[in-house]
Amino acid sequence: MKTALIIHHVAFEDAGSFLVLLKEMNFSIQEVNACNHNWAELNPLDADVCIVLGGPIGAYEDHHFPFLLQEVHFLQQRLHADLPTLGICLGAQLMARALGASVYPATTKELGWYPLRITQEGKHTPVRYFDERDCTMFHWHGDTFDLPFGAQLLASSDACQNQVYSWGKNALAFQCHPEVTATGLEAWYVGHAHEIQHEKHSPSLMRQQAAIHGPKLAQQARLFFAEWLNACGR
């Protein structure tokens, strides 16, 4: 049976539509909390697919969150073995750090629904399903990263140049959130209530926007994820 490892940093930021498709495809799924998991128990080469999710901390904050060093080491081993690995938001930043790139605060925070611009290279990959003509992407990040050496930029947005990149044959990283669903975001509005208020956003307005954009994003995400898994031989 094919296996998938999903790494969380906060419980309410889950794998969304990707998790649904993994279940439909009969993957055996292991979900772990990066914050308190015994990393010595995890073999980075075991899972057929690994998804590293987001969270409200910086990939560079191991002085506050020491487990990040273990997670980066885990990703270094997996990435250099060229195993299918998908990073989202903090996950993408940790992948960039594992590949030797710098991660740091962005000049502006990107929070809400904004389109992606797919690069010429991205148009030949499954990332093309997220083209601005087909859907609007969800964003929630205050950090950014340099493109790792050897990586290929696949998509950008107005506020963030390095949105999606690939590395090697089987690693893919999203600064944005292709996995979210309108229903799943309800937990985000509660979990990130303080940040939403601080940024002067409205949960009601965010809910309205999710109702408009969420269904199409979820549809495109399924197309993307199925093709990406197939391209990775999974």
Short mmCIF file of C-alpha atoms in Angstrom, two decimals:
data_model
loop_
_atom_site.label_atom_id
_atom_site.label_comp_id
_atom_site.label_asym_id
_atom_site.label_seq_id
_atom_site.Cartn_x
_atom_site.Cartn_y
_atom_site.Cartn_z
CA MET A 1 0.00 0.00 0.00
CA LYS A 2 1.20 3.52 -0.84
CA THR A 3 2.03 5.66 2.19
CA ALA A 4 1.71 9.37 2.91
CA LEU A 5 3.26 11.30 5.81
CA ILE A 6 1.58 14.60 6.72
CA ILE A 7 3.48 16.93 9.05
CA HIS A 8 1.41 19.50 10.98
CA HIS A 9 2.52 22.51 12.99
CA VAL A 10 -0.94 23.56 14.21
CA ALA A 11 -3.85 21.13 14.20
CA PHE A 12 -6.32 23.31 12.32
CA GLU A 13 -4.02 23.82 9.31
CA ASP A 14 -4.59 20.43 7.72
CA ALA A 15 -4.03 19.00 4.26
CA GLY A 16 -7.54 19.95 3.13
CA SER A 17 -8.47 18.78 -0.34
CA PHE A 18 -5.17 16.90 -0.67
CA LEU A 19 -6.07 14.72 2.32
CA VAL A 20 -9.44 13.88 0.77
CA LEU A 21 -7.78 12.73 -2.45
CA LEU A 22 -5.16 10.66 -0.62
CA LYS A 23 -7.96 8.82 1.17
CA GLU A 24 -9.82 8.25 -2.09
CA MET A 25 -6.64 6.82 -3.59
CA ASN A 26 -6.29 4.42 -0.63
CA PHE A 27 -3.03 5.79 0.73
CA SER A 28 -2.06 4.69 4.22
CA ILE A 29 -1.79 8.06 5.98
CA GLN A 30 0.33 8.96 8.99
CA GLU A 31 -0.16 12.43 10.49
CA VAL A 32 2.33 13.81 13.02
CA ASN A 33 2.62 17.00 15.03
CA ALA A 34 6.05 18.45 14.32
CA CYS A 35 6.13 20.31 17.64
CA ASN A 36 6.16 17.31 19.96
CA HIS A 37 6.81 14.26 17.80
CA ASN A 38 9.82 12.06 18.43
CA TRP A 39 11.72 12.77 15.21
CA ALA A 40 14.05 9.83 15.87
CA GLU A 41 11.08 7.56 15.17
CA LEU A 42 10.61 8.95 11.66
CA ASN A 43 12.66 7.63 8.77
CA PRO A 44 12.72 10.42 6.14
CA LEU A 45 13.02 7.81 3.37
CA ASP A 46 10.01 5.69 4.34
CA ALA A 47 6.90 7.49 3.08
CA ASP A 48 6.00 7.45 -0.60
CA VAL A 49 4.74 11.04 -0.26
CA CYS A 50 5.42 13.66 2.40
CA ILE A 51 3.38 16.85 2.86
CA VAL A 52 4.74 19.54 5.21
CA LEU A 53 2.05 22.02 6.23
CA GLY A 54 1.99 25.62 7.46
CA GLY A 55 2.06 27.33 10.83
CA PRO A 56 2.35 30.76 12.46
CA ILE A 57 6.10 30.68 13.23
CA GLY A 58 9.23 31.47 11.26
CA ALA A 59 11.32 28.72 9.70
CA TYR A 60 14.36 30.50 11.19
CA GLU A 61 13.07 30.60 14.79
CA ASP A 62 14.75 27.47 16.11
CA HIS A 63 16.05 29.56 19.06
CA HIS A 64 12.41 29.60 20.20
CA PHE A 65 11.30 26.29 18.66
CA PRO A 66 14.21 23.79 18.74
CA PHE A 67 12.24 21.06 16.93
CA LEU A 68 12.72 23.06 13.71
CA LEU A 69 16.34 21.91 13.53
CA GLN A 70 15.19 18.29 13.56
CA GLU A 71 12.57 19.00 10.92
CA VAL A 72 15.09 20.73 8.66
CA HIS A 73 17.47 17.77 9.04
CA PHE A 74 14.61 15.39 8.19
CA LEU A 75 13.82 17.39 5.05
CA GLN A 76 17.46 17.58 3.98
CA GLN A 77 17.67 13.80 3.94
CA ARG A 78 14.38 13.37 2.12
CA LEU A 79 15.04 16.07 -0.47
CA HIS A 80 18.53 14.84 -1.30
CA ALA A 81 17.05 11.37 -1.81
CA ASP A 82 14.71 13.05 -4.35
CA LEU A 83 11.56 11.61 -2.76
CA PRO A 84 8.13 13.18 -3.42
CA THR A 85 7.86 16.07 -0.98
CA LEU A 86 5.29 18.87 -0.98
CA GLY A 87 5.75 21.94 1.24
CA ILE A 88 3.06 24.51 1.99
CA CYS A 89 3.77 27.94 3.54
CA LEU A 90 6.00 27.17 6.55
CA GLY A 91 6.65 23.81 4.90
CA ALA A 92 7.92 25.55 1.76
CA GLN A 93 10.11 27.83 3.88
CA LEU A 94 11.56 24.87 5.79
CA MET A 95 12.31 23.15 2.49
CA ALA A 96 14.08 26.29 1.27
CA ARG A 97 16.13 26.38 4.47
CA ALA A 98 16.93 22.67 4.15
CA LEU A 99 18.25 23.42 0.67
CA GLY A 100 20.51 26.20 1.93
CA ALA A 101 18.39 29.25 1.09
CA SER A 102 17.60 32.15 3.44
CA VAL A 103 14.14 32.62 4.97
CA TYR A 104 13.22 36.03 6.42
CA PRO A 105 10.33 38.46 7.07
CA ALA A 106 8.72 39.85 3.93
CA THR A 107 8.26 43.59 3.44
CA THR A 108 4.47 43.09 3.31
CA LYS A 109 2.13 40.46 4.68
CA GLU A 110 0.04 38.63 2.09
CA LEU A 111 -3.33 37.60 3.54
CA GLY A 112 -6.37 36.81 1.43
CA TRP A 113 -7.38 35.67 -2.03
CA TYR A 114 -5.06 36.81 -4.82
CA PRO A 115 -4.19 35.35 -8.24
CA LEU A 116 -0.99 33.54 -9.17
CA ARG A 117 1.04 34.23 -12.29
CA ILE A 118 2.45 30.99 -13.66
CA THR A 119 5.95 31.22 -15.14
CA GLN A 120 6.84 29.76 -18.52
CA GLU A 121 8.44 26.81 -16.69
CA GLY A 122 5.36 26.40 -14.51
CA LYS A 123 3.09 26.10 -17.54
CA HIS A 124 4.66 22.71 -18.24
CA THR A 125 3.97 21.37 -14.74
CA PRO A 126 0.85 20.49 -12.70
CA VAL A 127 1.10 23.99 -11.15
CA ARG A 128 -0.54 25.28 -14.33
CA TYR A 129 -3.94 24.33 -12.85
CA PHE A 130 -3.59 27.34 -10.52
CA ASP A 131 -3.28 29.91 -13.30
CA GLU A 132 -5.13 33.14 -12.56
CA ARG A 133 -7.50 32.42 -15.43
CA ASP A 134 -8.69 29.24 -13.72
CA CYS A 135 -8.85 30.12 -10.01
CA THR A 136 -7.82 32.54 -7.29
CA MET A 137 -5.25 31.38 -4.73
CA PHE A 138 -5.42 31.75 -0.95
CA HIS A 139 -2.45 33.37 0.82
CA TRP A 140 -1.48 33.79 4.46
CA HIS A 141 2.18 34.55 5.17
CA GLY A 142 4.45 37.23 6.54
CA ASP A 143 7.77 35.60 5.61
CA THR A 144 9.44 34.86 2.32
CA PHE A 145 12.60 33.09 1.12
CA ASP A 146 15.31 33.17 -1.48
CA LEU A 147 14.97 30.64 -4.26
CA PRO A 148 17.19 27.62 -3.39
CA PHE A 149 20.14 26.91 -5.66
CA GLY A 150 19.01 24.64 -8.47
CA ALA A 151 15.31 25.36 -7.90
CA GLN A 152 12.94 26.39 -10.65
CA LEU A 153 10.44 29.20 -10.07
CA LEU A 154 6.96 28.12 -11.19
CA ALA A 155 4.66 30.91 -9.98
CA SER A 156 4.63 34.41 -8.47
CA SER A 157 2.10 36.92 -7.15
CA ASP A 158 2.10 40.72 -7.06
CA ALA A 159 3.19 40.76 -3.40
CA CYS A 160 5.59 37.80 -3.47
CA GLN A 161 8.01 36.81 -6.21
CA ASN A 162 8.86 33.33 -4.94
CA GLN A 163 5.46 31.68 -4.59
CA VAL A 164 5.96 28.20 -6.04
CA TYR A 165 9.18 26.37 -6.85
CA SER A 166 10.32 22.89 -7.74
CA TRP A 167 13.60 21.25 -6.84
CA GLY A 168 14.94 18.05 -8.30
CA LYS A 169 12.39 15.75 -9.89
CA ASN A 170 9.97 15.29 -7.01
CA ALA A 171 10.03 18.27 -4.62
CA LEU A 172 7.49 21.06 -4.89
CA ALA A 173 6.90 24.00 -2.56
CA PHE A 174 4.07 26.55 -2.27
CA GLN A 175 4.34 29.77 -0.28
CA CYS A 176 0.57 30.04 -0.79
CA HIS A 177 -2.18 27.61 0.28
CA PRO A 178 -3.56 25.45 -2.55
CA GLU A 179 -4.91 22.90 -0.06
CA VAL A 180 -7.54 25.03 1.69
CA THR A 181 -11.30 24.61 1.43
CA ALA A 182 -14.03 27.07 2.38
CA THR A 183 -15.18 24.75 5.15
CA GLY A 184 -11.68 24.07 6.45
CA LEU A 185 -10.91 27.79 6.70
CA GLU A 186 -13.56 28.16 9.41
CA ALA A 187 -11.03 26.75 11.90
CA TRP A 188 -8.41 29.23 10.70
CA TYR A 189 -10.69 32.18 11.50
CA VAL A 190 -10.82 30.97 15.10
CA GLY A 191 -7.20 29.84 15.45
CA HIS A 192 -5.84 33.03 13.90
CA ALA A 193 -8.49 35.37 15.34
CA HIS A 194 -5.93 37.67 16.97
CA GLU A 195 -3.91 38.06 13.76
CA ILE A 196 -7.06 38.68 11.71
CA GLN A 197 -8.06 41.46 14.09
CA HIS A 198 -4.52 42.89 14.17
CA GLU A 199 -4.42 43.01 10.37
CA LYS A 200 -7.88 44.64 10.34
CA HIS A 201 -9.47 41.84 8.36
CA SER A 202 -13.01 40.62 8.88
CA PRO A 203 -13.84 36.92 9.36
CA SER A 204 -17.22 37.60 7.75
CA LEU A 205 -15.66 39.11 4.65
CA MET A 206 -13.04 36.35 4.49
CA ARG A 207 -15.87 33.80 4.70
CA GLN A 208 -17.69 35.51 1.82
CA GLN A 209 -14.54 35.48 -0.29
CA ALA A 210 -13.94 31.81 0.52
CA ALA A 211 -17.47 30.98 -0.61
CA ILE A 212 -16.71 32.65 -3.94
CA HIS A 213 -13.20 31.36 -4.57
CA GLY A 214 -12.94 28.21 -2.45
CA PRO A 215 -14.91 25.72 -4.59
CA LYS A 216 -12.95 26.51 -7.76
CA LEU A 217 -9.62 26.36 -5.93
CA ALA A 218 -10.54 22.96 -4.44
CA GLN A 219 -11.48 21.71 -7.92
CA GLN A 220 -8.18 22.84 -9.42
CA ALA A 221 -6.26 21.50 -6.42
CA ARG A 222 -7.59 17.99 -7.03
CA LEU A 223 -6.50 18.16 -10.66
CA PHE A 224 -3.08 19.46 -9.64
CA PHE A 225 -2.51 16.91 -6.87
CA ALA A 226 -3.60 13.90 -8.90
CA GLU A 227 -1.28 14.88 -11.75
CA TRP A 228 1.62 15.66 -9.40
CA LEU A 229 1.30 12.26 -7.70
CA ASN A 230 1.23 10.57 -11.08
CA ALA A 231 4.28 12.55 -12.26
CA CYS A 232 6.12 11.38 -9.13
CA GLY A 233 5.20 7.79 -9.90
CA ARG A 234 2.77 7.62 -7.01
#
